[in-house]
mmCIF file of C-alpha atoms (C1' of nucleotides) in Angstrom:
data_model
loop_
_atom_site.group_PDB
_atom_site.id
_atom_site.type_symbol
_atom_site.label_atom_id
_atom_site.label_comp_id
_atom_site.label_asym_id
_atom_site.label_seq_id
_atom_site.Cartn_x
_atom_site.Cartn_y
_atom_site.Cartn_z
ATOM 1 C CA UNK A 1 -52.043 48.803 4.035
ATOM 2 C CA UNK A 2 -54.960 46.579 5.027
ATOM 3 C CA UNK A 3 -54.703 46.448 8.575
ATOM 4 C CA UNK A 4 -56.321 43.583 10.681
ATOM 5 C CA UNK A 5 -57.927 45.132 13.920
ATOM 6 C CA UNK A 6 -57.176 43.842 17.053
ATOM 7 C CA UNK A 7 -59.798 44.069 18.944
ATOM 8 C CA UNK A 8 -59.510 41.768 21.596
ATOM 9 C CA UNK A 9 -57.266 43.238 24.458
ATOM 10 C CA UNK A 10 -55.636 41.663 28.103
ATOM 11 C CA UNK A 11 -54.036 43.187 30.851
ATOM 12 C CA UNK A 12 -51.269 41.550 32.700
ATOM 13 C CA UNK A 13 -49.096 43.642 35.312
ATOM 14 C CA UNK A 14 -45.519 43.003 34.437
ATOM 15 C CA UNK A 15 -42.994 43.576 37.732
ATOM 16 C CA UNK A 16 -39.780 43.518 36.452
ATOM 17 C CA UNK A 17 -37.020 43.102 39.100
ATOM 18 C CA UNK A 18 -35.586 46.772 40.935
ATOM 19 C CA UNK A 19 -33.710 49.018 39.551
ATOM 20 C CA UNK A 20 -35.588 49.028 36.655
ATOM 21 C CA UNK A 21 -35.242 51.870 33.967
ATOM 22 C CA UNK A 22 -38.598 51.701 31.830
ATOM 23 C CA UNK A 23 -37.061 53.971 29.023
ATOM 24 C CA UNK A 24 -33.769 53.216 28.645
ATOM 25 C CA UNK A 25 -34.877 49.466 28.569
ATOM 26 C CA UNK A 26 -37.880 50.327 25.984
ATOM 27 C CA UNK A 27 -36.548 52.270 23.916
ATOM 28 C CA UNK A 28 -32.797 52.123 22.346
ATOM 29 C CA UNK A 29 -32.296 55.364 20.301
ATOM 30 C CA UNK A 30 -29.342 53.107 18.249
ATOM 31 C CA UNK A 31 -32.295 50.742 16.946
ATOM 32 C CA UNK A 32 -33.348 52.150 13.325
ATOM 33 C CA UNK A 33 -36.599 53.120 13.352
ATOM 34 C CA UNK A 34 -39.021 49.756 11.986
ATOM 35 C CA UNK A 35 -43.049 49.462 11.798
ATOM 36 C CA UNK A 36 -42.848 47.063 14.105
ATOM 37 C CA UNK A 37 -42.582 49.360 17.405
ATOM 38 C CA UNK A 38 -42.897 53.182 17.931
ATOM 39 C CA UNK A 39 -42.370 54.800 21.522
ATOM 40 C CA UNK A 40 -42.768 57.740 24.045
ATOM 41 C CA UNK A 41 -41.696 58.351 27.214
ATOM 42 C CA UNK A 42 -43.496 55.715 29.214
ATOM 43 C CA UNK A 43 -45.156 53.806 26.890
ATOM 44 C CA UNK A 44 -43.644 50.954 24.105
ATOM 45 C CA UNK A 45 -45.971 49.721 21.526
ATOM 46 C CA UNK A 46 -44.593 46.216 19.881
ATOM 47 C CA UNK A 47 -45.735 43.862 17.393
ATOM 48 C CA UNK A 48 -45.097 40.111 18.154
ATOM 49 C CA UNK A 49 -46.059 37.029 16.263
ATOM 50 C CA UNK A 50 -46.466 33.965 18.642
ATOM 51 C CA UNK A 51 -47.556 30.634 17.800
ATOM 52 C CA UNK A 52 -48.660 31.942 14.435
ATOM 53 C CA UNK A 53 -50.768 34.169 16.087
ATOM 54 C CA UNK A 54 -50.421 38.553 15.561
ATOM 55 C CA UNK A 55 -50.239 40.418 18.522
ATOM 56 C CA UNK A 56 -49.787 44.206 19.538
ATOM 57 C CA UNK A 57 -48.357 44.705 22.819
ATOM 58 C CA UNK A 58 -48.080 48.028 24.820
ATOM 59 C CA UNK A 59 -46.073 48.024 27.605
ATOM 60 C CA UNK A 60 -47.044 50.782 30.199
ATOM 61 C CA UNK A 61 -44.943 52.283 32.943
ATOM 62 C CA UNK A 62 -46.929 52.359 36.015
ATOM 63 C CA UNK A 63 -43.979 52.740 38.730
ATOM 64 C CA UNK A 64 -40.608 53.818 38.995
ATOM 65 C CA UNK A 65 -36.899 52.686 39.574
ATOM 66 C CA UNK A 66 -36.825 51.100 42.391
ATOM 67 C CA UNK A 67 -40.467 50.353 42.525
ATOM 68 C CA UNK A 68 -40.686 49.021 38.971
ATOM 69 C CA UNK A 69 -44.096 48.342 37.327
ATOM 70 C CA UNK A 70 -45.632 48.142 33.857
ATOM 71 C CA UNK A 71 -49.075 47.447 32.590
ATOM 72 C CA UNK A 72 -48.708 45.303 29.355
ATOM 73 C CA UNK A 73 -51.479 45.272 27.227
ATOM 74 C CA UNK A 74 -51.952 42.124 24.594
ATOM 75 C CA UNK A 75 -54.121 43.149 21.894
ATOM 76 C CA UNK A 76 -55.212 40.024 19.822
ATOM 77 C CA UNK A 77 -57.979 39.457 16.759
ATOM 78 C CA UNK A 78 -59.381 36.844 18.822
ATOM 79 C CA UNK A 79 -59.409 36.537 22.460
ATOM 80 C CA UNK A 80 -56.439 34.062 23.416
ATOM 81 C CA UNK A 81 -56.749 31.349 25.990
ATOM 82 C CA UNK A 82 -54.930 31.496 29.202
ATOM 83 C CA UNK A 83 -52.475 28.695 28.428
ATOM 84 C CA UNK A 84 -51.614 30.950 25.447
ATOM 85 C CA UNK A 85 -51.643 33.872 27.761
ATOM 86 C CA UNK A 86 -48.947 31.891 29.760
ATOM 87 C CA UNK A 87 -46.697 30.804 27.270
ATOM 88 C CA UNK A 88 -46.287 34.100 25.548
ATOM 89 C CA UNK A 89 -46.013 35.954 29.607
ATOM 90 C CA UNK A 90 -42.454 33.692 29.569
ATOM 91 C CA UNK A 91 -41.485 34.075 26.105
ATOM 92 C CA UNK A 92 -42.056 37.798 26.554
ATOM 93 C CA UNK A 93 -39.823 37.166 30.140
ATOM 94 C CA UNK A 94 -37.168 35.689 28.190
ATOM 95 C CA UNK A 95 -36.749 38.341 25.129
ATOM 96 C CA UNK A 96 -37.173 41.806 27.858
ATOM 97 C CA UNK A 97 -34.975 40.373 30.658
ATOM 98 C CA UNK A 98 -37.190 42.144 33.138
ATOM 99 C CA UNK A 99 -36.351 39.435 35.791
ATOM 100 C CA UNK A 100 -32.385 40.315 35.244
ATOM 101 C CA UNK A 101 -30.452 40.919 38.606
ATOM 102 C CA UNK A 102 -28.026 43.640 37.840
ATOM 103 C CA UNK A 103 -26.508 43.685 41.530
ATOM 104 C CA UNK A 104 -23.421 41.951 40.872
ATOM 105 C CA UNK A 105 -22.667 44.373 37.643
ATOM 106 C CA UNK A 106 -23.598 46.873 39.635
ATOM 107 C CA UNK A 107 -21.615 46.476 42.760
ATOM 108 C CA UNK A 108 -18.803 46.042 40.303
ATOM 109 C CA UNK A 109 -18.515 48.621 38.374
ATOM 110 C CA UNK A 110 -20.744 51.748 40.442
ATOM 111 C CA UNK A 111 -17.200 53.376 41.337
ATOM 112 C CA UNK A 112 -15.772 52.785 38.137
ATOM 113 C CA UNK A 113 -14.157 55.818 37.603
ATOM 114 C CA UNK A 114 -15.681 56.120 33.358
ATOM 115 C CA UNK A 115 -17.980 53.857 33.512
ATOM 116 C CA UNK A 116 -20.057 54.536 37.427
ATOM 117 C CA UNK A 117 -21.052 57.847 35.906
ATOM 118 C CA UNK A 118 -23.368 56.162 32.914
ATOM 119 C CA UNK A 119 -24.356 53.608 35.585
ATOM 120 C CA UNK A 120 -25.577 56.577 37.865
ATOM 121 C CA UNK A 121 -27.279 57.999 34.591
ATOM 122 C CA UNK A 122 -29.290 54.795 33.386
ATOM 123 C CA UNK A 123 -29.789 52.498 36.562
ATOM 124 C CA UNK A 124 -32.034 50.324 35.805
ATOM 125 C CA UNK A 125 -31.357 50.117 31.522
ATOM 126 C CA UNK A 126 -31.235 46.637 30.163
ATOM 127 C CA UNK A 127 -30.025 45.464 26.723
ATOM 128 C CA UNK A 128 -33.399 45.125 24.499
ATOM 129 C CA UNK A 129 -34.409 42.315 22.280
ATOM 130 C CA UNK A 130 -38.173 41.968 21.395
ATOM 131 C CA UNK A 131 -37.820 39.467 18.550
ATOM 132 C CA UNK A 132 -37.432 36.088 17.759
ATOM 133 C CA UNK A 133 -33.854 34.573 16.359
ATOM 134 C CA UNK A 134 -35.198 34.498 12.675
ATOM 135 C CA UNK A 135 -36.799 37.420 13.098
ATOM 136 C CA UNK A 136 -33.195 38.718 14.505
ATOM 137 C CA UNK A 137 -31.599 37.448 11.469
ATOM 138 C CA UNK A 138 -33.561 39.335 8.950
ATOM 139 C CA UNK A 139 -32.969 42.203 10.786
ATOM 140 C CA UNK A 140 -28.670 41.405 10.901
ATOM 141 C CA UNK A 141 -28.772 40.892 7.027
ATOM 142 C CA UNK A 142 -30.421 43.433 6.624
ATOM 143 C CA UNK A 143 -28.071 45.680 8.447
ATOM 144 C CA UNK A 144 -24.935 43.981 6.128
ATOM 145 C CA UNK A 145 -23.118 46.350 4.455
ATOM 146 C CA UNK A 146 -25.652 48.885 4.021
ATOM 147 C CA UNK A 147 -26.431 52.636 5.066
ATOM 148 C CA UNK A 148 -28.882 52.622 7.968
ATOM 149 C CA UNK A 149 -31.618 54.177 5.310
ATOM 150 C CA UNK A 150 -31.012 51.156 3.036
ATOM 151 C CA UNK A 151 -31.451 48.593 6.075
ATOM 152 C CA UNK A 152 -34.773 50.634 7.050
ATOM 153 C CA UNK A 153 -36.165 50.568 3.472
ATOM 154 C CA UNK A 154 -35.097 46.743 3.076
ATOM 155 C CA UNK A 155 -37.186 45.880 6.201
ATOM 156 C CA UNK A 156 -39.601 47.810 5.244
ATOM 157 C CA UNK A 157 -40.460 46.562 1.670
ATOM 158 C CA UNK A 158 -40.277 43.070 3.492
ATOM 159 C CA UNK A 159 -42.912 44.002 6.059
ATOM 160 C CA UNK A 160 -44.926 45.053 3.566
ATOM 161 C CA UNK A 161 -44.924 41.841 1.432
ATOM 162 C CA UNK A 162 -44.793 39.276 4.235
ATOM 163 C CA UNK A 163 -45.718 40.732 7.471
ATOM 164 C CA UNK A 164 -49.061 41.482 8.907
ATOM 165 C CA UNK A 165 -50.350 45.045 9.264
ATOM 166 C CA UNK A 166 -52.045 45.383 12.453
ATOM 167 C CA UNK A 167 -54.119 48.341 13.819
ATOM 168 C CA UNK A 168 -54.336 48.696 17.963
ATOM 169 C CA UNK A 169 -54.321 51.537 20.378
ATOM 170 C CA UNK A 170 -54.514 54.055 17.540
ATOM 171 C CA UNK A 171 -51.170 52.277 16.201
ATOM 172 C CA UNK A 172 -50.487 51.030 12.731
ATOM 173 C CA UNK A 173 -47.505 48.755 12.726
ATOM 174 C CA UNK A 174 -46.905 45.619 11.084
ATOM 175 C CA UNK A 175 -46.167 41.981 12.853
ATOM 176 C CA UNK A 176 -43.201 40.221 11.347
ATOM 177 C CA UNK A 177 -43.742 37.084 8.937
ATOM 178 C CA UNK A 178 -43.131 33.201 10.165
ATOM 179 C CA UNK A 179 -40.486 31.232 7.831
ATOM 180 C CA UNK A 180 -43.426 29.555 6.136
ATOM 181 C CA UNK A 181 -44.786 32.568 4.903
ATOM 182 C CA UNK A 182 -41.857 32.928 2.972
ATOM 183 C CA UNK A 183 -41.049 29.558 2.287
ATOM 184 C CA UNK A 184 -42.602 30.188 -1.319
ATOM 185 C CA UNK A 185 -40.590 33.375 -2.375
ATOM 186 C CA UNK A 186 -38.052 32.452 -4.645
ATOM 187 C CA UNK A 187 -34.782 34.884 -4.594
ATOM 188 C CA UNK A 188 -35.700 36.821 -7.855
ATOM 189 C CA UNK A 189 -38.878 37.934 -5.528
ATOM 190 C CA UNK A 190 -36.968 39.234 -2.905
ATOM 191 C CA UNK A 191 -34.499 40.669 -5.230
ATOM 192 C CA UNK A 192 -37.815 43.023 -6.441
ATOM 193 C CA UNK A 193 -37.605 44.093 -2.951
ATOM 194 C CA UNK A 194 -34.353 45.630 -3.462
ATOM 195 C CA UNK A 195 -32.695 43.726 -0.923
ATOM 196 C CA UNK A 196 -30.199 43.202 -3.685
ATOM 197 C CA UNK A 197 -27.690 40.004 -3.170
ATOM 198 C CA UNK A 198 -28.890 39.363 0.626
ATOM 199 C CA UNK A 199 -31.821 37.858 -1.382
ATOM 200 C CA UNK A 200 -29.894 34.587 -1.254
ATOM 201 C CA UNK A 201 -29.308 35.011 2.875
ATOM 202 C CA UNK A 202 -32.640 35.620 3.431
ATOM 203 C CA UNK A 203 -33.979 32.595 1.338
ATOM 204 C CA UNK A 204 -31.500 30.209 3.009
ATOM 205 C CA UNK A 205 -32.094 31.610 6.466
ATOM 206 C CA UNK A 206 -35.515 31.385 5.720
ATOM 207 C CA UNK A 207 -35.133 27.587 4.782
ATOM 208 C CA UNK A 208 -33.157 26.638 6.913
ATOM 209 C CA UNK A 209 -35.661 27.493 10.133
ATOM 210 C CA UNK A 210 -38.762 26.412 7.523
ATOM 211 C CA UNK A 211 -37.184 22.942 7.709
ATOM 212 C CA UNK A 212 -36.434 22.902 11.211
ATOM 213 C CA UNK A 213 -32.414 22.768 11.144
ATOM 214 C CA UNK A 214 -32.590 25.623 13.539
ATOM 215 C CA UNK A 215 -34.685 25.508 16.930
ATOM 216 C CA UNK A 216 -34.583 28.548 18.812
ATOM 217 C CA UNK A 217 -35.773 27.066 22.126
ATOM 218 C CA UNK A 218 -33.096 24.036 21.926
ATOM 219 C CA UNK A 219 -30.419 26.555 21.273
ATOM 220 C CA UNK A 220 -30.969 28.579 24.213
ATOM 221 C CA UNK A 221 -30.286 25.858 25.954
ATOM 222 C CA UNK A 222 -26.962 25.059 24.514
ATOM 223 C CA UNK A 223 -23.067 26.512 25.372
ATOM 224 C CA UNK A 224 -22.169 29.764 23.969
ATOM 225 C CA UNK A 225 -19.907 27.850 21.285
ATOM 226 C CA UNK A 226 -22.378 25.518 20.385
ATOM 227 C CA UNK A 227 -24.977 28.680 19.465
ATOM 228 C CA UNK A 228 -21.991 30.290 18.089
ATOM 229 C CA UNK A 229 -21.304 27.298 15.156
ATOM 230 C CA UNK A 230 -24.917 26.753 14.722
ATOM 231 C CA UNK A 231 -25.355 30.440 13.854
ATOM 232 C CA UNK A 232 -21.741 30.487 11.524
ATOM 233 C CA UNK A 233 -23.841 27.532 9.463
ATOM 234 C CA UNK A 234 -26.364 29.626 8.463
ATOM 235 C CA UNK A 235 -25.623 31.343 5.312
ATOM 236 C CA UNK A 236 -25.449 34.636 5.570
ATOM 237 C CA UNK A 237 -24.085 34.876 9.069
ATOM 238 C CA UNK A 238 -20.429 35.556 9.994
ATOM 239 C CA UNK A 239 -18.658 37.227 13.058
ATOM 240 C CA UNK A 240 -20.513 40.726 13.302
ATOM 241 C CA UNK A 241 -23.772 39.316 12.714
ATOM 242 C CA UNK A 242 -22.953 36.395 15.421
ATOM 243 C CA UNK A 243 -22.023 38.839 17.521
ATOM 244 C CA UNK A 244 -25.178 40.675 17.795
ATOM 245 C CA UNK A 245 -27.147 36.829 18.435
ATOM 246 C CA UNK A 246 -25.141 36.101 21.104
ATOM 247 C CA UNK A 247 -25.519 39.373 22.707
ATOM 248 C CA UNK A 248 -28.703 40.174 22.187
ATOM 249 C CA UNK A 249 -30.419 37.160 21.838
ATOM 250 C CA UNK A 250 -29.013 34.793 24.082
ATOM 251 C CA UNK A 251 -27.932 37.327 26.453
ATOM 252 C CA UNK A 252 -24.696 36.807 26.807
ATOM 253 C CA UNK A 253 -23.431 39.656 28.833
ATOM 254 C CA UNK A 254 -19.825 39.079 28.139
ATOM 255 C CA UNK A 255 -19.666 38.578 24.740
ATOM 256 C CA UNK A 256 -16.971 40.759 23.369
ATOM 257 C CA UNK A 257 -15.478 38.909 19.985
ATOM 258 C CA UNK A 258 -15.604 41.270 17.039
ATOM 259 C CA UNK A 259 -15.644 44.688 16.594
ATOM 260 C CA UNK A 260 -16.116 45.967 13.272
ATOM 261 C CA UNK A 261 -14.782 49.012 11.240
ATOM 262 C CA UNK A 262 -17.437 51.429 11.852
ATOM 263 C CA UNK A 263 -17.949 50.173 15.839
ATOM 264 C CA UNK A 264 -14.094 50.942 16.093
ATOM 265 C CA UNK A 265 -13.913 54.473 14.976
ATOM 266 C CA UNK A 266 -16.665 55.522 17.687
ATOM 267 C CA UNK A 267 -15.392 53.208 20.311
ATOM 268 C CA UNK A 268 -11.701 54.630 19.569
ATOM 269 C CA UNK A 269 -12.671 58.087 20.078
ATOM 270 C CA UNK A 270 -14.959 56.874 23.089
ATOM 271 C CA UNK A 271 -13.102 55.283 25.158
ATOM 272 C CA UNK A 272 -9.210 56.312 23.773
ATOM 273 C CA UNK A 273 -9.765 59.947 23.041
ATOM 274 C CA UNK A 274 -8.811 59.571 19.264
ATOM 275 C CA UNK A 275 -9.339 60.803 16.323
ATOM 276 C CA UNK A 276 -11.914 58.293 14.543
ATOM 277 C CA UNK A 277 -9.908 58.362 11.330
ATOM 278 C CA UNK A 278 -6.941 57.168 13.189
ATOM 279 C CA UNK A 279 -8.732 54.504 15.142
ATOM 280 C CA UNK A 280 -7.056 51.927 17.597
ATOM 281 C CA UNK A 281 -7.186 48.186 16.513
ATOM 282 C CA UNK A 282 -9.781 45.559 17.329
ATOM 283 C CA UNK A 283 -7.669 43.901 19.433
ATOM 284 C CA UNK A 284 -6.256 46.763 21.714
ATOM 285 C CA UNK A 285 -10.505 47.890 22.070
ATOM 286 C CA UNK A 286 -11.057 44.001 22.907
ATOM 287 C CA UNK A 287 -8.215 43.866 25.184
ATOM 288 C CA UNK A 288 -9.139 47.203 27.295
ATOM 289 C CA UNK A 289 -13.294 46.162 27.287
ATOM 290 C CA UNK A 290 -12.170 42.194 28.553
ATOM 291 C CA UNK A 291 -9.263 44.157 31.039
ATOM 292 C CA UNK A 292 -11.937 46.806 32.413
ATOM 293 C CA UNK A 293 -15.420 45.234 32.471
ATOM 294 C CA UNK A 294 -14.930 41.498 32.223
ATOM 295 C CA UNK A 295 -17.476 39.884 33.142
ATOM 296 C CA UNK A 296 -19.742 42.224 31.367
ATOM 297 C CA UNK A 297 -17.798 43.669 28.708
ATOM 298 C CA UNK A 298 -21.204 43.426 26.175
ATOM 299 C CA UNK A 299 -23.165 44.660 29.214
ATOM 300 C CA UNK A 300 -20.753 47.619 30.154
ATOM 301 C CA UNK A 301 -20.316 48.641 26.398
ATOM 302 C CA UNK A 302 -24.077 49.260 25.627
ATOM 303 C CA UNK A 303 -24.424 51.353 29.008
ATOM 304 C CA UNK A 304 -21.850 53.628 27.369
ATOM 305 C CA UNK A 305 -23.174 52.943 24.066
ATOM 306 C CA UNK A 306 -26.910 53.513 24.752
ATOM 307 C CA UNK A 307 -25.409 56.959 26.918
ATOM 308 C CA UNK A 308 -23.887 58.210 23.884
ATOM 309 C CA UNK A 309 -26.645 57.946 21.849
ATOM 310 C CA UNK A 310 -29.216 59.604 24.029
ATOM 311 C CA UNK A 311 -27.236 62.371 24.383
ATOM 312 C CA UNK A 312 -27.471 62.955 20.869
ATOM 313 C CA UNK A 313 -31.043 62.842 20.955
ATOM 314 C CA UNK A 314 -30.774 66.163 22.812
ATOM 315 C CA UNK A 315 -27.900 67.209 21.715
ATOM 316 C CA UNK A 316 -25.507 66.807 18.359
ATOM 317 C CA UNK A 317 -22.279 64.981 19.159
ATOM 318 C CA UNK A 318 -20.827 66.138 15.927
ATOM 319 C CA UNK A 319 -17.910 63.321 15.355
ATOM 320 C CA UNK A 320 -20.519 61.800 16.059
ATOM 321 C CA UNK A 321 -22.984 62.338 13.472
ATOM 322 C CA UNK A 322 -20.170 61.483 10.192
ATOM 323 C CA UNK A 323 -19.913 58.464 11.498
ATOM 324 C CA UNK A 324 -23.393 57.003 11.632
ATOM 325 C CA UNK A 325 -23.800 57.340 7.890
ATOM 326 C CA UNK A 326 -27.608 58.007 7.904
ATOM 327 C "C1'" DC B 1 -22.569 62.781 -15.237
ATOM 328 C "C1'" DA B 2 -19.512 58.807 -13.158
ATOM 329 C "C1'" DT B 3 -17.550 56.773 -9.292
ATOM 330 C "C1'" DC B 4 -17.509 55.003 -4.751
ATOM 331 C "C1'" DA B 5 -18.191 52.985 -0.262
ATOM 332 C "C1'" DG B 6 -21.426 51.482 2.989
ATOM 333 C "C1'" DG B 7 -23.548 49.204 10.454
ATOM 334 C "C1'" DG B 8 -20.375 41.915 5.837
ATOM 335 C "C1'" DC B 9 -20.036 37.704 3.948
ATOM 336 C "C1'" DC B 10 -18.766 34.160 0.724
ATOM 337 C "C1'" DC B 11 -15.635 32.267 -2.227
ATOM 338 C "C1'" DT B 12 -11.441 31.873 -4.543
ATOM 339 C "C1'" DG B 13 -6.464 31.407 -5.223
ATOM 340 C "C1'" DC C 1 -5.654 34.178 4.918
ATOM 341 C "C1'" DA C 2 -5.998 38.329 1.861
ATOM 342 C "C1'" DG C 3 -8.866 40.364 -1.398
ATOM 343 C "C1'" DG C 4 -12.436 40.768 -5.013
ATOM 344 C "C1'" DG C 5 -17.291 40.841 -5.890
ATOM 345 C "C1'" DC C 6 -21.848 41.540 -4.644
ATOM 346 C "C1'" DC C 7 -27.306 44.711 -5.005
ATOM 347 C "C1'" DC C 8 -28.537 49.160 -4.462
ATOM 348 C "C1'" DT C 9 -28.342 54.103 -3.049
ATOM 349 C "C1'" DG C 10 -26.849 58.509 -1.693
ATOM 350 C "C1'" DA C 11 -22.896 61.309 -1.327
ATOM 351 C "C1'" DT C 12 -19.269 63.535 -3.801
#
DNA sequence: CATCAGGGCCCTG
DNA sequence: CAGGGCCCTGAT
């Protein structure tokens, strides 16, 4: 790769609101791994495209818990203007959620007898989304009926065609593509990719955000079940990828429709105690989550979630591992 | 070798 | 509203 060197660089100091738990927010050891980010302890290096414009961030832990700072760095080409400066500072505040007040969940649910324990283990973690919707919806087609490997060599050969390959801060990582850059590829391109039938979602996605049927900003604005429909429109996108948008994206803490088949096998040995090839139904997982956690169910899930997947990062969980289908 | 299902969704009957 | 088909890949 040809990679564009950012040479320009700004330094904002980012205070997210206390408790605040740099890592666990950063960093979501689910994610599959993607040239877009890498991370260590303390430190997050992410792409971003905003306004057309590549960017490599690094965000920097500078304080602690419950004295919470981080240095973000904005590497650019060019040097960007401070209106620009601005606008991406509150898109950036959107997407992290670093202003999120996690009191109320807290005071909740800190003596809840399963889930208090994670809470005492990650104070301070919130959910992570660093992209934009399109960019999200690439990444949920991707993930459609695939092995994780598949979904990581998908984005990848994508990245390579249509992103930008950046080089900052001794990191090589690409910056996602706009809808207009691939408002030219026809399907049978994409299909080269080996992205096999999803060709067809991604062109129509693609499209459909090209021609401006889909407005990001507007939406966020809009009820829950208006951003629900406008998301079922889209080709491509049904109840586990709509799920994941109204979660992630647009933060919807207690979001808790759809669980599908490989979610219910580790949730039914999770939270049940059984056997994963026995698994409970949808409905009695949905009915204990909205019974327990409501008004957080999404919230309350991913602290368990993000729990059970650190743990593996130091040590096996070995139901665990048959299940996750690298 | 062949067969199969996978971190879904669309379309059909 | 249940079920087949879909691209490709690695696991068996």
């Amino acid at each position: 790769m040809k990679a564009i060197q950012l040479a320009a660089k700004h330094v904002i100091e980012l205070s997210p609101a206390a408790p605040f738990h740099f890592d666990a927010t950063l960093h979501k050891p689910d994610h599959f791994p993607s040239s877009d980010n890498s991370w260590l302890p303390g430190i997050r290096w992410q792409t971003m495209l905003w306004q057309g414009v590549p960017l490599g961030l690094k965000f920097e832990n500078t304080g602690g818990v419950d004295a919470p700072c981080v240095c973000l760095s904005i590497h650019s080409a060019e040097a960007c203007s401070q209106s620009f400066l601005d606008g991406l500072i509150a898109e950036i505040g959107y997407r992290y959620q670093f202003s999120l007040d996690l009191a109320d969940f807290y005071a909740r649910f800190s003596a809840h007898p399963r889930l208090g324990p994670v809470i005492a283990r990650w104070c301070g973690m919130r959910p992570l989304n660093y992209s934009s919707l399109y960019e999200y919806l690439i990444i949920a087609i991707v993930l459609q009926n695939a092995t994780v490997r598949r979904s990581v060599q998908m984005m990848r050969a994508l990245d390579e065609v249509y992103g930008t390959a950046v080089a900052y801060d001794g990191q090589e990582l690409y910056v996602p593509w706009a809808p207009e850059d691939m408002a030219a590829a026809t399907e049978e391109e994409l299909r080269g990719l080996k992205v096999g039938y999803r060709a067809n979602a991604i062109r129509r996605v693609t499209d459909a955000f090209v021609n401006r049927q889909v407005d990001e900003l507007a939406l966020r604005l809009l009820p829950r079940e208006e951003q629900r429909k406008a998301m079922l429109a889209l080709y491509g996108v049904g109840p586990a990828s709509v799920e994941y948008i109204l979660s992630d994206v647009f933060h919807h803490l207690d979001e808790m429709m759809h669980i599908s088949p490989w979610e219910l096998k580790i949730y039914s040995r999770l939270f049940f105690g059984r056997d994963p090839e026995d698994p409970a139904t949808a409905a009695e997982l949905l009915a204990y989550f909205s019974e327990q956690f409501s008004p957080y169910q999404m919230l309350a899930v991913h602290y368990f979630w993000e729990d059970l997947f650190w743990q593996r990062k130091t040590e096996p969980v070995p139901w665990l591992e048959k299940l996750i289908r690298l």
